[in-house]
mmCIF file of C-alpha atoms in Angstrom:
data_model
loop_
_atom_site.group_PDB
_atom_site.id
_atom_site.type_symbol
_atom_site.label_atom_id
_atom_site.label_comp_id
_atom_site.label_asym_id
_atom_site.label_seq_id
_atom_site.Cartn_x
_atom_site.Cartn_y
_atom_site.Cartn_z
ATOM 1 C CA ASP A 161 3.105 14.764 1.609
ATOM 2 C CA SER A 162 0.355 12.437 0.397
ATOM 3 C CA GLY A 163 -2.466 14.526 1.844
ATOM 4 C CA VAL A 164 -3.602 11.666 4.095
ATOM 5 C CA THR A 165 -3.305 12.497 7.797
ATOM 6 C CA GLN A 166 -3.048 9.903 10.532
ATOM 7 C CA THR A 167 -3.067 10.453 14.269
ATOM 8 C CA PRO A 168 -1.481 9.653 16.596
ATOM 9 C CA LYS A 169 1.928 8.970 15.060
ATOM 10 C CA HIS A 170 3.041 6.915 18.042
ATOM 11 C CA LEU A 171 1.049 5.197 20.741
ATOM 12 C CA ILE A 172 2.201 3.047 23.640
ATOM 13 C CA THR A 173 -0.341 1.153 25.687
ATOM 14 C CA ALA A 174 -0.787 -1.967 27.773
ATOM 15 C CA THR A 175 -2.330 -5.324 27.019
ATOM 16 C CA GLY A 176 -6.081 -5.409 27.418
ATOM 17 C CA GLN A 177 -6.494 -1.742 26.606
ATOM 18 C CA ARG A 178 -8.408 -0.110 23.773
ATOM 19 C CA VAL A 179 -7.139 2.513 21.338
ATOM 20 C CA THR A 180 -8.536 4.529 18.450
ATOM 21 C CA LEU A 181 -6.541 5.479 15.389
ATOM 22 C CA ARG A 182 -7.763 8.292 13.218
ATOM 23 C CA CYS A 183 -7.390 8.951 9.507
ATOM 24 C CA SER A 184 -8.319 11.969 7.407
ATOM 25 C CA PRO A 185 -8.297 11.140 3.701
ATOM 26 C CA ARG A 186 -7.265 13.470 0.911
ATOM 27 C CA SER A 187 -9.832 16.091 0.072
ATOM 28 C CA GLY A 188 -12.421 14.581 -2.251
ATOM 29 C CA ASP A 189 -11.400 10.943 -1.779
ATOM 30 C CA LEU A 190 -14.377 8.779 -0.862
ATOM 31 C CA SER A 191 -12.547 5.524 -0.139
ATOM 32 C CA VAL A 192 -10.474 4.820 2.950
ATOM 33 C CA TYR A 193 -8.394 1.692 3.463
ATOM 34 C CA TRP A 194 -6.686 0.384 6.591
ATOM 35 C CA TYR A 195 -3.555 -1.754 6.531
ATOM 36 C CA GLN A 196 -1.506 -3.379 9.277
ATOM 37 C CA GLN A 197 2.242 -3.952 9.018
ATOM 38 C CA SER A 198 3.956 -5.909 11.745
ATOM 39 C CA LEU A 199 7.641 -6.853 11.874
ATOM 40 C CA ASP A 200 7.212 -10.436 10.795
ATOM 41 C CA GLN A 201 4.508 -9.829 8.222
ATOM 42 C CA GLY A 202 4.060 -7.580 5.253
ATOM 43 C CA LEU A 203 1.310 -5.096 4.632
ATOM 44 C CA GLN A 204 -1.980 -6.769 5.469
ATOM 45 C CA PHE A 205 -5.227 -5.287 4.226
ATOM 46 C CA LEU A 206 -7.751 -4.890 7.017
ATOM 47 C CA ILE A 207 -10.822 -3.095 5.758
ATOM 48 C CA GLN A 208 -12.120 -0.535 3.256
ATOM 49 C CA TYR A 209 -14.877 2.041 3.503
ATOM 50 C CA TYR A 210 -16.461 3.879 0.623
ATOM 51 C CA ASN A 211 -18.542 6.962 1.350
ATOM 52 C CA GLY A 212 -19.441 5.732 4.821
ATOM 53 C CA GLU A 213 -20.203 2.132 3.903
ATOM 54 C CA GLU A 214 -18.001 -0.913 4.457
ATOM 55 C CA ARG A 215 -16.894 -2.096 1.011
ATOM 56 C CA ALA A 216 -14.272 -4.785 1.510
ATOM 57 C CA LYS A 217 -12.971 -6.758 4.443
ATOM 58 C CA GLY A 218 -9.602 -8.411 4.779
ATOM 59 C CA ASN A 219 -7.781 -10.019 7.679
ATOM 60 C CA ILE A 220 -9.365 -7.900 10.374
ATOM 61 C CA LEU A 221 -9.742 -9.433 13.810
ATOM 62 C CA GLU A 222 -13.091 -9.374 15.609
ATOM 63 C CA ARG A 223 -11.451 -7.249 18.323
ATOM 64 C CA PHE A 224 -10.903 -4.559 15.700
ATOM 65 C CA SER A 225 -13.575 -2.373 14.180
ATOM 66 C CA ALA A 226 -13.670 0.644 11.948
ATOM 67 C CA GLN A 227 -16.044 3.238 10.664
ATOM 68 C CA GLN A 228 -16.134 6.139 8.251
ATOM 69 C CA PHE A 229 -17.977 9.262 9.277
ATOM 70 C CA PRO A 230 -20.060 11.667 7.160
ATOM 71 C CA ASP A 231 -17.093 14.013 6.832
ATOM 72 C CA LEU A 232 -15.226 10.980 5.389
ATOM 73 C CA HIS A 233 -12.639 10.669 8.129
ATOM 74 C CA SER A 234 -12.217 7.176 9.462
ATOM 75 C CA GLU A 235 -11.360 5.592 12.782
ATOM 76 C CA LEU A 236 -9.904 2.175 13.508
ATOM 77 C CA ASN A 237 -10.731 0.864 16.970
ATOM 78 C CA LEU A 238 -8.514 -1.803 18.478
ATOM 79 C CA SER A 239 -9.694 -3.429 21.705
ATOM 80 C CA SER A 240 -8.489 -6.072 24.162
ATOM 81 C CA LEU A 241 -5.025 -5.381 22.865
ATOM 82 C CA GLU A 242 -2.428 -8.126 22.773
ATOM 83 C CA LEU A 243 1.331 -7.963 22.374
ATOM 84 C CA GLY A 244 0.959 -9.201 18.804
ATOM 85 C CA ASP A 245 -1.092 -6.170 17.858
ATOM 86 C CA SER A 246 2.048 -4.062 18.006
ATOM 87 C CA ALA A 247 2.470 -2.835 14.457
ATOM 88 C CA LEU A 248 2.347 0.072 12.063
ATOM 89 C CA TYR A 249 -1.192 0.867 10.990
ATOM 90 C CA PHE A 250 -1.542 2.663 7.688
ATOM 91 C CA CYS A 251 -4.506 4.425 6.249
ATOM 92 C CA ALA A 252 -4.857 5.094 2.533
ATOM 93 C CA SER A 253 -7.398 6.901 0.413
ATOM 94 C CA SER A 254 -8.242 6.853 -3.271
ATOM 95 C CA VAL A 255 -10.232 8.582 -5.919
ATOM 96 C CA THR A 256 -12.925 6.041 -6.494
ATOM 97 C CA GLY A 257 -13.187 4.751 -10.008
ATOM 98 C CA ASN A 258 -9.693 5.857 -10.897
ATOM 99 C CA PRO A 259 -7.528 2.829 -11.702
ATOM 100 C CA GLY A 260 -4.554 4.696 -10.361
ATOM 101 C CA GLU A 261 -3.073 5.161 -7.016
ATOM 102 C CA LEU A 262 -3.797 4.780 -3.374
ATOM 103 C CA PHE A 263 -2.396 7.567 -1.244
ATOM 104 C CA PHE A 264 -0.982 6.356 2.055
ATOM 105 C CA GLY A 265 -0.539 8.229 5.284
ATOM 106 C CA GLU A 266 2.622 8.046 7.348
ATOM 107 C CA GLY A 267 1.134 5.503 9.702
ATOM 108 C CA SER A 268 0.434 5.127 13.384
ATOM 109 C CA ARG A 269 2.965 3.036 15.289
ATOM 110 C CA LEU A 270 1.262 1.091 18.061
ATOM 111 C CA THR A 271 3.322 -0.548 20.779
ATOM 112 C CA VAL A 272 1.539 -2.841 23.216
ATOM 113 C CA LEU A 273 3.498 -3.618 26.393
ATOM 114 C CA ASP B 80 -6.003 -10.808 -8.220
ATOM 115 C CA ALA B 81 -3.130 -12.549 -9.921
ATOM 116 C CA LYS B 82 -0.058 -13.537 -7.923
ATOM 117 C CA THR B 83 3.307 -11.875 -8.533
ATOM 118 C CA THR B 84 6.861 -13.118 -8.035
ATOM 119 C CA GLN B 85 9.749 -10.766 -7.322
ATOM 120 C CA PRO B 86 13.350 -11.336 -6.300
ATOM 121 C CA PRO B 87 13.727 -10.717 -2.566
ATOM 122 C CA SER B 88 16.631 -8.315 -2.911
ATOM 123 C CA MET B 89 18.752 -6.449 -5.447
ATOM 124 C CA ASP B 90 21.662 -4.023 -5.406
ATOM 125 C CA CYS B 91 22.317 -1.217 -7.864
ATOM 126 C CA ALA B 92 25.125 1.296 -8.110
ATOM 127 C CA GLU B 93 24.225 4.924 -7.621
ATOM 128 C CA GLY B 94 23.685 6.705 -10.930
ATOM 129 C CA ARG B 95 22.982 3.497 -12.831
ATOM 130 C CA ALA B 96 19.602 2.279 -14.017
ATOM 131 C CA ALA B 97 17.840 -0.036 -11.599
ATOM 132 C CA ASN B 98 15.792 -2.725 -13.333
ATOM 133 C CA LEU B 99 13.342 -4.541 -11.084
ATOM 134 C CA PRO B 100 11.648 -7.598 -12.567
ATOM 135 C CA CYS B 101 8.233 -8.979 -11.750
ATOM 136 C CA ASN B 102 6.600 -12.165 -12.928
ATOM 137 C CA HIS B 103 2.812 -12.312 -13.190
ATOM 138 C CA SER B 104 2.207 -15.272 -15.451
ATOM 139 C CA THR B 105 -1.451 -15.728 -14.396
ATOM 140 C CA ILE B 106 -2.488 -12.153 -15.136
ATOM 141 C CA SER B 107 -5.858 -11.780 -16.814
ATOM 142 C CA GLY B 108 -6.832 -9.345 -19.515
ATOM 143 C CA ASN B 109 -8.458 -6.750 -17.274
ATOM 144 C CA GLU B 110 -5.792 -6.677 -14.571
ATOM 145 C CA TYR B 111 -3.404 -3.786 -14.217
ATOM 146 C CA VAL B 112 0.201 -3.903 -13.037
ATOM 147 C CA TYR B 113 0.995 -1.463 -10.231
ATOM 148 C CA TRP B 114 4.287 -0.583 -8.607
ATOM 149 C CA TYR B 115 4.635 0.916 -5.160
ATOM 150 C CA ARG B 116 7.622 1.426 -2.921
ATOM 151 C CA GLN B 117 8.078 1.754 0.804
ATOM 152 C CA ILE B 118 11.011 3.656 2.206
ATOM 153 C CA HIS B 119 11.914 2.458 5.684
ATOM 154 C CA SER B 120 8.547 2.197 7.481
ATOM 155 C CA GLN B 121 7.056 5.202 5.714
ATOM 156 C CA GLY B 122 3.705 4.851 3.998
ATOM 157 C CA PRO B 123 3.888 3.082 0.634
ATOM 158 C CA GLN B 124 4.255 5.427 -2.301
ATOM 159 C CA TYR B 125 2.699 4.952 -5.701
ATOM 160 C CA ILE B 126 5.197 4.817 -8.571
ATOM 161 C CA ILE B 127 3.453 3.825 -11.774
ATOM 162 C CA HIS B 128 0.872 1.490 -13.266
ATOM 163 C CA GLY B 129 0.014 0.054 -16.679
ATOM 164 C CA LEU B 130 -2.262 -2.321 -18.527
ATOM 165 C CA LYS B 131 -0.657 -3.254 -21.832
ATOM 166 C CA ASN B 132 1.530 -0.433 -23.073
ATOM 167 C CA ASN B 133 4.802 0.724 -21.636
ATOM 168 C CA GLU B 134 4.433 3.700 -19.354
ATOM 169 C CA THR B 135 6.766 6.460 -18.216
ATOM 170 C CA ASN B 136 6.433 9.200 -15.645
ATOM 171 C CA GLU B 137 8.786 11.450 -13.743
ATOM 172 C CA MET B 138 9.754 8.664 -11.372
ATOM 173 C CA ALA B 139 10.139 5.569 -13.505
ATOM 174 C CA SER B 140 9.346 3.550 -16.603
ATOM 175 C CA LEU B 141 7.255 0.404 -16.718
ATOM 176 C CA ILE B 142 7.935 -2.153 -19.430
ATOM 177 C CA ILE B 143 5.272 -4.852 -19.856
ATOM 178 C CA THR B 144 5.994 -7.810 -22.105
ATOM 179 C CA GLU B 145 3.709 -8.415 -25.043
ATOM 180 C CA ASP B 146 2.168 -11.495 -23.430
ATOM 181 C CA ARG B 147 1.772 -9.473 -20.186
ATOM 182 C CA LYS B 148 3.245 -12.279 -18.120
ATOM 183 C CA SER B 149 6.065 -10.175 -16.774
ATOM 184 C CA SER B 150 7.114 -6.573 -16.350
ATOM 185 C CA THR B 151 10.140 -4.500 -15.394
ATOM 186 C CA LEU B 152 10.264 -1.307 -13.413
ATOM 187 C CA ILE B 153 13.135 0.925 -14.447
ATOM 188 C CA LEU B 154 14.535 3.696 -12.281
ATOM 189 C CA PRO B 155 16.734 5.435 -14.860
ATOM 190 C CA HIS B 156 19.310 7.071 -12.602
ATOM 191 C CA ALA B 157 19.143 5.520 -9.166
ATOM 192 C CA THR B 158 20.005 7.660 -6.143
ATOM 193 C CA LEU B 159 20.533 6.696 -2.523
ATOM 194 C CA ARG B 160 17.001 7.898 -1.800
ATOM 195 C CA ASP B 161 15.675 5.122 -4.029
ATOM 196 C CA THR B 162 16.705 2.514 -1.458
ATOM 197 C CA ALA B 163 13.378 0.935 -0.529
ATOM 198 C CA VAL B 164 11.177 -2.124 -0.803
ATOM 199 C CA TYR B 165 9.467 -2.208 -4.190
ATOM 200 C CA TYR B 166 6.142 -3.961 -4.593
ATOM 201 C CA CYS B 167 4.705 -5.234 -7.869
ATOM 202 C CA ILE B 168 0.946 -5.724 -7.603
ATOM 203 C CA VAL B 169 -1.569 -7.019 -10.108
ATOM 204 C CA ARG B 170 -5.136 -5.970 -9.632
ATOM 205 C CA GLU B 171 -8.449 -5.597 -11.297
ATOM 206 C CA THR B 172 -9.999 -2.198 -11.290
ATOM 207 C CA ASN B 173 -13.393 -2.541 -9.684
ATOM 208 C CA PHE B 174 -15.339 0.623 -9.137
ATOM 209 C CA GLY B 175 -15.316 1.436 -5.441
ATOM 210 C CA ASN B 176 -12.919 -1.378 -4.557
ATOM 211 C CA GLU B 177 -9.368 -0.454 -5.318
ATOM 212 C CA LYS B 178 -7.703 -2.348 -2.501
ATOM 213 C CA LEU B 179 -4.169 -3.561 -3.079
ATOM 214 C CA THR B 180 -2.764 -6.889 -1.952
ATOM 215 C CA PHE B 181 0.912 -6.486 -1.144
ATOM 216 C CA GLY B 182 3.408 -9.311 -1.453
ATOM 217 C CA THR B 183 6.902 -9.395 -0.009
ATOM 218 C CA GLY B 184 8.450 -7.141 -2.657
ATOM 219 C CA THR B 185 12.069 -6.566 -3.657
ATOM 220 C CA ARG B 186 14.407 -4.816 -1.266
ATOM 221 C CA LEU B 187 16.488 -2.529 -3.496
ATOM 222 C CA THR B 188 19.711 -1.172 -2.085
ATOM 223 C CA ILE B 189 21.503 1.608 -3.925
ATOM 224 C CA ILE B 190 25.243 1.367 -3.418
ATOM 225 C CA PRO B 191 27.254 4.625 -3.320
#
């Protein structure tokens, strides 16, 4: 158990819909990262938040947005969903300033029909 | 971050040492080498990291060549549970920005 909690574990929805994925980082971790892993691609970095502020942006679509709340949990919002958005979405957290590890959650599997 | 090259797949017999190579010939002096693994669609798991010296923990050993252009992850006594995709990642440590860029990794299969 990494200490990072993601909900929901599985989500099935239709094209054009909007969903929200939630992540609770490990206690004390200020940074939250979101990654997408689809079948034909590896782990793609989407976005990072540090203590409520956006810190780094990767290959995140304009239809996707994220935020980190004062209690440090984070949400990833996916809108106008397309079939190609079907993927595993992972959240990770880290102890900022520590050149060590990212702790990953177990992921949210999104299926768009 | 420097690019890494790993073999796409490897097999290892159960109980033997698994040696996973990684080439990072463009690594710069302040970049660390990290290893993660992903077991069948689970979240990636941190294994070990190092800068210059060899490192060992309860999971594995990391051997970095003197010129730092390549490294080897060693799982000393591989078990079936070690079957996974192993990622070698090179990254600077920037305060507040510890994102990792994953490549395609090595798919390690432990053979009974």
